[in-house]
CSV table of C-alpha atoms and ligand atoms in Angstrom, one decimal:
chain,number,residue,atom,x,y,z
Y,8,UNK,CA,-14.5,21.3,-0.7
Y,9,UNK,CA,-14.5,20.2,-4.6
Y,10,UNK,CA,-10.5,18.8,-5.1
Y,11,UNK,CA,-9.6,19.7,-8.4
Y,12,UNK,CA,-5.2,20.5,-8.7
Y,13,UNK,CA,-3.4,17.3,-6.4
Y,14,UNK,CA,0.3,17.2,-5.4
Y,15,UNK,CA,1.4,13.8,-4.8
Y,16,UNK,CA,4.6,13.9,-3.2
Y,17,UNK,CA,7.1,11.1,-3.8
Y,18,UNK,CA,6.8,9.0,-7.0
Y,19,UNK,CA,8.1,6.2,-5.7
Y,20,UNK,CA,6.2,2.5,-6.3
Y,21,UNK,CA,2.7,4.0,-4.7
Y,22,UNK,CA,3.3,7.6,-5.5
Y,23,UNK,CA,4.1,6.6,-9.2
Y,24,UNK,CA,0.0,4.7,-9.1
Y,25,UNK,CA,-2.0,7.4,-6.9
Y,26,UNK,CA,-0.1,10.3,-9.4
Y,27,UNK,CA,-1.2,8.3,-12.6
Y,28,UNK,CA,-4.2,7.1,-11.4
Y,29,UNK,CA,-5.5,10.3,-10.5
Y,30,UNK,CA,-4.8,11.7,-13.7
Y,31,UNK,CA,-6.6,8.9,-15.6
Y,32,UNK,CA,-9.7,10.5,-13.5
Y,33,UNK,CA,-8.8,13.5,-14.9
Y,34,UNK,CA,-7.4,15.7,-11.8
Y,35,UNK,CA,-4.8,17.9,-12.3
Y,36,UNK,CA,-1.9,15.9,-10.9
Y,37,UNK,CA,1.9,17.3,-10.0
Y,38,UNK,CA,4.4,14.6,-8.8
Y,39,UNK,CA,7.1,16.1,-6.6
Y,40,UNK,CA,10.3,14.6,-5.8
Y,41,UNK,CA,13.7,15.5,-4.4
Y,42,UNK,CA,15.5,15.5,-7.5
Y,43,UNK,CA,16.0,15.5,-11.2
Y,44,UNK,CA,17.2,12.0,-11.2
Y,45,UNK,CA,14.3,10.8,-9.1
Y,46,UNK,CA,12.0,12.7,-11.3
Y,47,UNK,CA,13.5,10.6,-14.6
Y,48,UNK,CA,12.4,7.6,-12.4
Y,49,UNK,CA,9.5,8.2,-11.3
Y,50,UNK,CA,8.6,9.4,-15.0
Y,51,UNK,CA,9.0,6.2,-16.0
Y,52,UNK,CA,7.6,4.3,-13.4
Y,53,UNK,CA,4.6,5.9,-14.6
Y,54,UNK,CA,4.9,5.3,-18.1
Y,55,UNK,CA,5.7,1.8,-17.2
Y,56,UNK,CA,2.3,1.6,-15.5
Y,57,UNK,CA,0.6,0.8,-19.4
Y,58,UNK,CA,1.0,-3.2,-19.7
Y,59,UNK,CA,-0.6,-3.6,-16.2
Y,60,UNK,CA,-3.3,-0.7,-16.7
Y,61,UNK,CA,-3.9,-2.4,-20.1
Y,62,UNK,CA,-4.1,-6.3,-18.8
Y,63,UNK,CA,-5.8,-5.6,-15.9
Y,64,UNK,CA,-8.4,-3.1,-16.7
Y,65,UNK,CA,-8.0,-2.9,-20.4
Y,66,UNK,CA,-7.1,0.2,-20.4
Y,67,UNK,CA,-6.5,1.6,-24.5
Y,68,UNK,CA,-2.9,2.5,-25.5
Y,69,UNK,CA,-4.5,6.2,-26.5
Y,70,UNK,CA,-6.2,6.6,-23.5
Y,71,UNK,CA,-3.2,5.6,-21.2
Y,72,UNK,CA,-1.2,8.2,-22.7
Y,73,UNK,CA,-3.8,10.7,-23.2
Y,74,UNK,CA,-4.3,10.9,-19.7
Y,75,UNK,CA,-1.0,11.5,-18.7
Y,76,UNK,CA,-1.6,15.1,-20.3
Y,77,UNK,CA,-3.0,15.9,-17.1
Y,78,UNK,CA,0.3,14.9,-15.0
Y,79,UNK,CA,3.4,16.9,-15.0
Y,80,UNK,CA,6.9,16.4,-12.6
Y,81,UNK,CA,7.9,19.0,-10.3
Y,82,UNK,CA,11.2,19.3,-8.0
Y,83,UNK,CA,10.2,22.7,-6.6
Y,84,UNK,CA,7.5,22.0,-3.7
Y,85,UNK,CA,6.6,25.6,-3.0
Y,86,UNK,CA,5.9,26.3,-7.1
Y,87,UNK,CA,3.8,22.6,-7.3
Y,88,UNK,CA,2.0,23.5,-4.3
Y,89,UNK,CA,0.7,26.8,-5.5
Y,90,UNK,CA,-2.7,25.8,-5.9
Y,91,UNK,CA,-3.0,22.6,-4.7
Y,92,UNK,CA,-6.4,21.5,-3.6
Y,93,UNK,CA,-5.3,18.2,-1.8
Y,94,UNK,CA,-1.4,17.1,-1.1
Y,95,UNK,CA,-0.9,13.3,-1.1
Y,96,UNK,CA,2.4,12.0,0.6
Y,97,UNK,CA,4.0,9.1,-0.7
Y,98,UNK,CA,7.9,9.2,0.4
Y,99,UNK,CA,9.5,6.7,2.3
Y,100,UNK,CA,8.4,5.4,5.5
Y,101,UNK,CA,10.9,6.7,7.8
Y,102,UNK,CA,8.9,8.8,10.7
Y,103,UNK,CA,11.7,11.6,10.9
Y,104,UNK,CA,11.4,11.8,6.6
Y,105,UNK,CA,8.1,12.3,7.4
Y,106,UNK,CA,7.9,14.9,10.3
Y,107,UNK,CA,11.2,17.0,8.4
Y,108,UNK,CA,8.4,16.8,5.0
Y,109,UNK,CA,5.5,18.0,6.6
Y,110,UNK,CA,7.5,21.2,8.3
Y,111,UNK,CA,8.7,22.2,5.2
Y,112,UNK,CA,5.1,21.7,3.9
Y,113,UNK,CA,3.4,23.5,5.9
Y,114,UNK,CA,5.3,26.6,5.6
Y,115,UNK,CA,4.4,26.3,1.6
Y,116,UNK,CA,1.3,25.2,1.4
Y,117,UNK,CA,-1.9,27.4,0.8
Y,118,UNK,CA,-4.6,27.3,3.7
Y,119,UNK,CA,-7.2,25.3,1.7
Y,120,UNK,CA,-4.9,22.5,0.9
Y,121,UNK,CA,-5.5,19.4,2.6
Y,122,UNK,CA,-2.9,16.9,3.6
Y,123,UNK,CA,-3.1,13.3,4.0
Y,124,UNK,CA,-0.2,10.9,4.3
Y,125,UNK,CA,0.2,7.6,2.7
Y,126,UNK,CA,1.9,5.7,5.4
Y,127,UNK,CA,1.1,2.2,5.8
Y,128,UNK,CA,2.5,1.8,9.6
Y,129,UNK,CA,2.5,4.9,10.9
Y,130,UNK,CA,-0.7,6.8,12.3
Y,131,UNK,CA,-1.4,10.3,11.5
Y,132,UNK,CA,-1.0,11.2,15.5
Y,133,UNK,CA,2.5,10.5,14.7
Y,134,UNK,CA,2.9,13.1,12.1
Y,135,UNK,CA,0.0,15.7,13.3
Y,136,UNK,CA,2.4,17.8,15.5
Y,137,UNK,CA,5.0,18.9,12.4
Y,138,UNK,CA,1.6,19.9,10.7
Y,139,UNK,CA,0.2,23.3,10.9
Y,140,UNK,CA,-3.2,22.6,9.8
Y,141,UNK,CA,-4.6,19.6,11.8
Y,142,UNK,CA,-8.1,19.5,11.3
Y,143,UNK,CA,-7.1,19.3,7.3
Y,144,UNK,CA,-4.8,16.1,7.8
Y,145,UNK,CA,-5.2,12.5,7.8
Y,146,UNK,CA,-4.1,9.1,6.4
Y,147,UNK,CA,-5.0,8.4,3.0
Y,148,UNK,CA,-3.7,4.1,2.7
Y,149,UNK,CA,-3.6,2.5,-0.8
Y,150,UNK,CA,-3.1,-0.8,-1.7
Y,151,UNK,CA,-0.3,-1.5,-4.3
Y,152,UNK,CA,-1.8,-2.2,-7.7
Y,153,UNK,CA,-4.4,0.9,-6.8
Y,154,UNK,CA,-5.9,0.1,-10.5
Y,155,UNK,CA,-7.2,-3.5,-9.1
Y,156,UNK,CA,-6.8,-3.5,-5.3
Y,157,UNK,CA,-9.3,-0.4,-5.1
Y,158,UNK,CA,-9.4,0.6,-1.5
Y,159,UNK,CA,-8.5,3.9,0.1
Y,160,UNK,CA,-8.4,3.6,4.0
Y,161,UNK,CA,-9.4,6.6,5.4
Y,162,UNK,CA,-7.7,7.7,8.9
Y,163,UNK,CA,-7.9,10.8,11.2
Y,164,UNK,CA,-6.6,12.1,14.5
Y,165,UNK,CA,-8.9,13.1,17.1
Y,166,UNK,CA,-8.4,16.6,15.7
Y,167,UNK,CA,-9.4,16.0,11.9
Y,168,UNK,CA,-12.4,17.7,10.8
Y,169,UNK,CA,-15.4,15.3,9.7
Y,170,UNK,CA,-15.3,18.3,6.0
Y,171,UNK,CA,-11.8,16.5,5.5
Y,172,UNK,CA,-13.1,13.1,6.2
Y,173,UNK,CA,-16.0,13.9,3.5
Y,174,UNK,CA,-13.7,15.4,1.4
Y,175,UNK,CA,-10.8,12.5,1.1
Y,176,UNK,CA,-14.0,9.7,1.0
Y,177,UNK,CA,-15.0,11.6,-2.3
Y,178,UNK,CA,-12.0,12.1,-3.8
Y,179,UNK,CA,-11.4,8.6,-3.0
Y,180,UNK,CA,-14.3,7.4,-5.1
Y,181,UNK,CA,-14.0,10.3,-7.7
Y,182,UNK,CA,-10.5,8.1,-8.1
Y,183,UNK,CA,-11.9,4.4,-8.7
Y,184,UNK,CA,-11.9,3.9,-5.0
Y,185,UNK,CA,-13.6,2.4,-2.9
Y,186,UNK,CA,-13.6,4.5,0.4
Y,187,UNK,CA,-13.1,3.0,4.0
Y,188,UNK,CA,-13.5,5.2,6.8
Y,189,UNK,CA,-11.9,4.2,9.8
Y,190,UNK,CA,-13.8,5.7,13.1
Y,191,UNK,CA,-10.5,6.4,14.7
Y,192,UNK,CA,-6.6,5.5,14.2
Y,193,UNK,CA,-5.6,1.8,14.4
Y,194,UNK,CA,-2.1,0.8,13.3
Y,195,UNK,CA,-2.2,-1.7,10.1
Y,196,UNK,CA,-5.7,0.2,9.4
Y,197,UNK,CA,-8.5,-2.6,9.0
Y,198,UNK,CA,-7.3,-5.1,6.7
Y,199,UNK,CA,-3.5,-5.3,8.0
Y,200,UNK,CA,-4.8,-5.9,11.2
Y,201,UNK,CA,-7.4,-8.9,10.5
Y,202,UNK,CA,-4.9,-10.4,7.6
Y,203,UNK,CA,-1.4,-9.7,10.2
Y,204,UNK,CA,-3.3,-12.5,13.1
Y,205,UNK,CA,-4.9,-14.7,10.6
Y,206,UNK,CA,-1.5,-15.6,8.6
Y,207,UNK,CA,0.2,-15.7,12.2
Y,208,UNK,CA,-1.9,-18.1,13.3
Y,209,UNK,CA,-1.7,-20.4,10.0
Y,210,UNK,CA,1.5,-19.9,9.5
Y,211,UNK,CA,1.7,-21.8,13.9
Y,212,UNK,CA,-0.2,-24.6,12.3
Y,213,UNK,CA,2.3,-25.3,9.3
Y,214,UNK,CA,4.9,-25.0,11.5
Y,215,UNK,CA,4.3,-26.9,14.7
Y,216,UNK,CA,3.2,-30.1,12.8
Y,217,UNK,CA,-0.6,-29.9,13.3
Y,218,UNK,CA,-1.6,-30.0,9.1
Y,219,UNK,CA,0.3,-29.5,6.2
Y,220,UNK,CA,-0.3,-25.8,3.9
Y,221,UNK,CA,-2.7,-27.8,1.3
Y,222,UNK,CA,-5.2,-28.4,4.4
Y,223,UNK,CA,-4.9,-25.2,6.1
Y,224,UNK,CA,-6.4,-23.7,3.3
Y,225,UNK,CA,-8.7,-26.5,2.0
Y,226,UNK,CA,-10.4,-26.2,5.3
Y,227,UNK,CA,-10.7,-22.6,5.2
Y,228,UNK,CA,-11.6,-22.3,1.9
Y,229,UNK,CA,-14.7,-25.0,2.3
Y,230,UNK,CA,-15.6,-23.5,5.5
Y,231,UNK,CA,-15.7,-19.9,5.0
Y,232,UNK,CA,-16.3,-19.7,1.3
Y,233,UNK,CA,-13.1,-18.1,0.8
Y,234,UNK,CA,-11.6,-17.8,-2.7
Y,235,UNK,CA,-8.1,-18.8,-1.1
Y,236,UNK,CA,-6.3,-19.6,2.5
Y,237,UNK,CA,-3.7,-18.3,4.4
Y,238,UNK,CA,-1.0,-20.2,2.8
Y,239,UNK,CA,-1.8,-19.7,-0.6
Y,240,UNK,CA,-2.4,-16.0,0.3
Y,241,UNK,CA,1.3,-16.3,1.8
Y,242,UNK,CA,2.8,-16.7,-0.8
Y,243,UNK,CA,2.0,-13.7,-2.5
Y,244,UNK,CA,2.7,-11.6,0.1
Y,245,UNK,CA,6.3,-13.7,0.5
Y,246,UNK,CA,8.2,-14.8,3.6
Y,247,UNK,CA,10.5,-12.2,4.0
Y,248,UNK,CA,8.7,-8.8,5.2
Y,249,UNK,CA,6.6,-11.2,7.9
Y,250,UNK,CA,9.7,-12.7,8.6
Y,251,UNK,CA,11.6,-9.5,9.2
Y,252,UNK,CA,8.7,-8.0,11.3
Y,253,UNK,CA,9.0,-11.2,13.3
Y,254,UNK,CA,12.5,-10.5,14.3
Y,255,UNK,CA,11.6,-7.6,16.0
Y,256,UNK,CA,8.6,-9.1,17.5
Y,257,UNK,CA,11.1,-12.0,19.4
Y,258,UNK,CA,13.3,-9.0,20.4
Y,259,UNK,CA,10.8,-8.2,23.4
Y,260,UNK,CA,9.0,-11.5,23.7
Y,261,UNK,CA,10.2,-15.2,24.8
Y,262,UNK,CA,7.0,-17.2,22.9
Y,263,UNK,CA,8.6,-20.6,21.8
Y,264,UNK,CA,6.0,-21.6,19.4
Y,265,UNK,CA,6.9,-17.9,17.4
Y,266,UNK,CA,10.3,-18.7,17.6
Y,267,UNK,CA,10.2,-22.5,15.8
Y,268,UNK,CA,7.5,-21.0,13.2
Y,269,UNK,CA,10.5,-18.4,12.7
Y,270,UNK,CA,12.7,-20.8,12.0
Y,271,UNK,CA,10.8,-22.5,9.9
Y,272,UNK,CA,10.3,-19.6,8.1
Y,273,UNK,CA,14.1,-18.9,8.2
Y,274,UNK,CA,14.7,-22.6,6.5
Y,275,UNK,CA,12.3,-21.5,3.5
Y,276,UNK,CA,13.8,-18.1,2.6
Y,277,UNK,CA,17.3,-19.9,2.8
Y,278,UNK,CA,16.2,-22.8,0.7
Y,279,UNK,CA,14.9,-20.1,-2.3
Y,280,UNK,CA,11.4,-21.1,-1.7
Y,281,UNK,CA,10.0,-17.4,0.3
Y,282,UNK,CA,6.9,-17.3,-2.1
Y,283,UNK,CA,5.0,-17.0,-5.6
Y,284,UNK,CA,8.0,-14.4,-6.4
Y,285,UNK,CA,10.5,-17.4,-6.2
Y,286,UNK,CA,8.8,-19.8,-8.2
Y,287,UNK,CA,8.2,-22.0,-4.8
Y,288,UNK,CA,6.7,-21.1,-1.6
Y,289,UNK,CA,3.9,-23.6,-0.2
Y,290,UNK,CA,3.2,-24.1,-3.7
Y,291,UNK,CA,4.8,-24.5,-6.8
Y,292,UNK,CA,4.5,-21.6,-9.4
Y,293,UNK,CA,3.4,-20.6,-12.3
Y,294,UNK,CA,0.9,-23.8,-11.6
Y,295,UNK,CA,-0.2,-23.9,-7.7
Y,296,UNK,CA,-1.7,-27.0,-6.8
Y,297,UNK,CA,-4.5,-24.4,-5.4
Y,298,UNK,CA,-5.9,-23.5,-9.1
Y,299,UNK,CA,-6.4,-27.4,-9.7
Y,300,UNK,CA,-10.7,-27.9,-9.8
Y,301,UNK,CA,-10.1,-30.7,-7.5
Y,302,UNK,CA,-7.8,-29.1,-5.3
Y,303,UNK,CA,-11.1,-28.6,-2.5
Y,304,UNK,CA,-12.2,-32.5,-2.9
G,22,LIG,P1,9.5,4.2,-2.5
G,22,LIG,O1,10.8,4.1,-1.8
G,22,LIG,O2,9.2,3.4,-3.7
G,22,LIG,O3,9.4,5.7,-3.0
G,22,LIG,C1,9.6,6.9,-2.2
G,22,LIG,C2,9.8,8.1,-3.1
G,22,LIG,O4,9.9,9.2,-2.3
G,22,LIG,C3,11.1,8.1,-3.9
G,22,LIG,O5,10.8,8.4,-5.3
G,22,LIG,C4,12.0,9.1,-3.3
G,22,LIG,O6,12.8,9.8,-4.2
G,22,LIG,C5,10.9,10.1,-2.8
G,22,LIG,N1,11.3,10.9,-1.6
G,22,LIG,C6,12.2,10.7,-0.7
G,22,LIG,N2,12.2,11.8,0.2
G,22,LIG,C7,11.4,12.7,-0.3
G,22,LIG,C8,11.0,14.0,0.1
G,22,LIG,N3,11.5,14.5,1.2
G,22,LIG,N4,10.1,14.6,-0.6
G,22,LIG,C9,9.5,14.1,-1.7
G,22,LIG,N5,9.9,12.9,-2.2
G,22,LIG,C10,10.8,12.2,-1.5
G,22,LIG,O7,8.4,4.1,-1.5
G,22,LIG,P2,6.9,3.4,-1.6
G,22,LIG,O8,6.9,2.0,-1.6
G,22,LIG,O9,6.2,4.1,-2.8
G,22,LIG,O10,6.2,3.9,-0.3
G,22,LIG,C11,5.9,5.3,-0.1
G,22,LIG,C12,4.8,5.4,1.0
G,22,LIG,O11,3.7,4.6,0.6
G,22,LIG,C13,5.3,4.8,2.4
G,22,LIG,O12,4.7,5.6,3.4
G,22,LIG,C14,4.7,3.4,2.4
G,22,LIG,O13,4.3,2.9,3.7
G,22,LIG,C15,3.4,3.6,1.6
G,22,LIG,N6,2.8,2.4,1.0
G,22,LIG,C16,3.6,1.6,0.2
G,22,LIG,C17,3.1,0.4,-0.3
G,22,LIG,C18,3.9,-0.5,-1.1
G,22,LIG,O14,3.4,-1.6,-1.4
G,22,LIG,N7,5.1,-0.1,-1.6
G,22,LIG,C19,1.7,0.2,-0.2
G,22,LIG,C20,0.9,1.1,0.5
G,22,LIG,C21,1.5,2.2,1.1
C-alpha cells in the first residue's frame, strides 16, 4: 500500500516533529488533538521547529514554510481520519490514554488505514486488543530531534502483517528515516535496551569508587572507537529520568551497589549538577573537558 494522506495524532514534543517532518516530504499531514488550545500549541511547536530545521539541516526559511502548506490542524478525529492512509499516535504515554484512543479510533477509521503507535515503553501487545484491525498495527519509535536522530524502530505483534511491516519501513525512509525492523516486540526497542545496561553499568563504576567519569569514557572511547562514553553520553540524556526509573527499580529489588549509585545520583540532582541541561553534570558546559584534542592522551 502507497501512504499518501497521514493523521498524526497528538502534537505534542514528537507529534509536533513526525507531523512537520512528514510534510517537509511532502505527505499530506493532519495533526489531531483534543482541543482548540492544544491545537494553538501544537501549531507553534511546529512553527518553532524552523531554527533547529535550519541549523541542523540547513533547511531554507521559504522551504520551511512552504512545506507546512501541506499540514493542517484538526480537533475532529472522525472528519481528519476520512481518508487517512496511515494514523501515527503521538499522545501521552499513559497505557489507559492509549487503549481509550485506539477504541474510539477504530470505530472512525477507514479499513485501509494503518495504525502504528509511537510509544517509547509500551509494546504494541499492550495496545492490540482496543484495536480492531490487528494485522494493520504496530509501533512506529522516533527519536526526539527526528530531523537529525533519523531512526524509525519498527515493531509488530505476533499478529501484524509482514504488507504493514513493508509498508511502515517505506514510509519510514520516504520520511528521511532510516528504518529498523525489529523481528518481534522487545520493551526499549533495540537501542534503549543496549544504551539502558551500558550507562547502568558506568554509572556502578563512577559510583562505587573504581575510576572517575573522565576514565570511564577515555577507556571506552580508545577501546571501542567510540565518538563518546557513557558519562559524557549521561549527561545529555540527564540524571533525572534514569534516576526516577531507578526508584522503581529499588521498589522490588534489595541490590546495594544500585542503591549507593542512587544516591549518588540523588546528591548530583540536589547539588544542580543532573546534566549538560544544568550547565554541570560530569562535565562542565558549554566547554566539556571531552571536546578538548587531548582529552584521549
Ligand atoms: P507530549 O506530552 O509532549 O504531547 C502529547 C500530546 O497529546 C499533547 O499535545 C496532548 O494535548 C495530546 N493528547 C492527549 N490526549 C490525546 C488524545 N486522546 N488524542 C489526541 N491527542 C491527545 O508527549 P510526547 O513527549 O510528544 O510523547 C508522545 C508519545 O511519543 C509518547 O508515547 C512517548 O513515549 C513518545 N515518544 C516521546 C519522545 C520524547 O522524547 N518526548 C521520544 C520518542 C517517543
Amino acid at each position: 500500500m502507497k501512504i499518501k494522506n497521514v493523521v498524526v495524532a497528538g502534537g505534542g514534543v514528537l507529534g509536533s516533529q513526525i507531523a512537520y517532518q512528514s510534510a517537509l516530504h511532502d505527505f499530506q499531514v493532519t495533526l489531531y488533538d483534543v482541543s482548540d488550545e492544544s491545537i494553538a500549541r501544537s501549531k507553534k511547536r511546529v512553527e518553532g521547529l524552523f531554527p533547529d530545521y535550519h541549523h541542523d539541516i540547513n533547511l531554507a526559511e521559504d522551504d520551511f514554510r512552504a512545506h507546512l502548506k501541506n499540514l493542517t490542524y484538526s480537533t475532529d478525529l472522525k472528519g481528519a481520519m476520512a481518508t487517512a492512509d496511515l494514523v501515527i499516535e503521538a499522545i501521552p504515554e499513559k497505557l489507559a490514554i492509549k487503549q481509550s484512543f485506539y477504541d474510539q479510533l477504530s470505530k472512525v477509521a477507514p479499513e485501509k488505514t494503518i495504525f502504528a503507535s509511537n510509544s517509547s515503553t509500551l509494546t504494541p501487545s499492550m495496545m492490540v486488543d482496543h484495536v480492531d484491525r490487528p494485522a494493520k498495527f504496530a509501533n512506529l519509535h522516533f527519536a526526539n530531534r527526528i530531523w537529525l536522530f533519523n531512526t524509525a524502530e519498527i515493531m509488530g505483534t505476533p499478529q501484524t502483517a509482514p504488507e504493514t511491516i513493508a509498508t511502515l519501513t517505506e514510509f519510514a525512509r520516504a520520511i528521511g528515516m532510516v528504518p529498523i525492523v525489529l523481528k518481534k516486540e522487545q520493551p526499549g526497542y533495540l537501542l534503549n535496551s543496549l544504551l539502558v545496561p551500558f550507562e547502568i553499568a558506568a554509572l556502578k563504576l563512577w559510583a562505587t569508587g573504581v575510576a572517575d567519569p573522565a576514565t570511564i569514557d577515555k577507556d571506552w572511547i580508545i577501546s571501542t572507537g567510540a565518538t563518546m562514553g557513557p558519562m559524557a553520553t549521561m549527561d545529555i540524556i540527564g540524571l533525572r529520568t534514569p534516576y526516577y526509573v531507578g526508584l522503581e527499580y529499588l521498589k522490588t529489588h534489595d541490590d546495594p551497589v544500585s542503591k549507593l549509585t542512587m544516591q549518588k545520583m540523588k546528591e548530583k540532582i540536589d547539588a544542580g549538577q543532573s546534566g549538560k541541561d544544568d550547565g554541570e553534570g560530569f562535565y562542565y558546559y558549554p566547554n566539556p573537558e571531552y571536546l578538548d584534542p587531548d582529552f584521549l592522551k
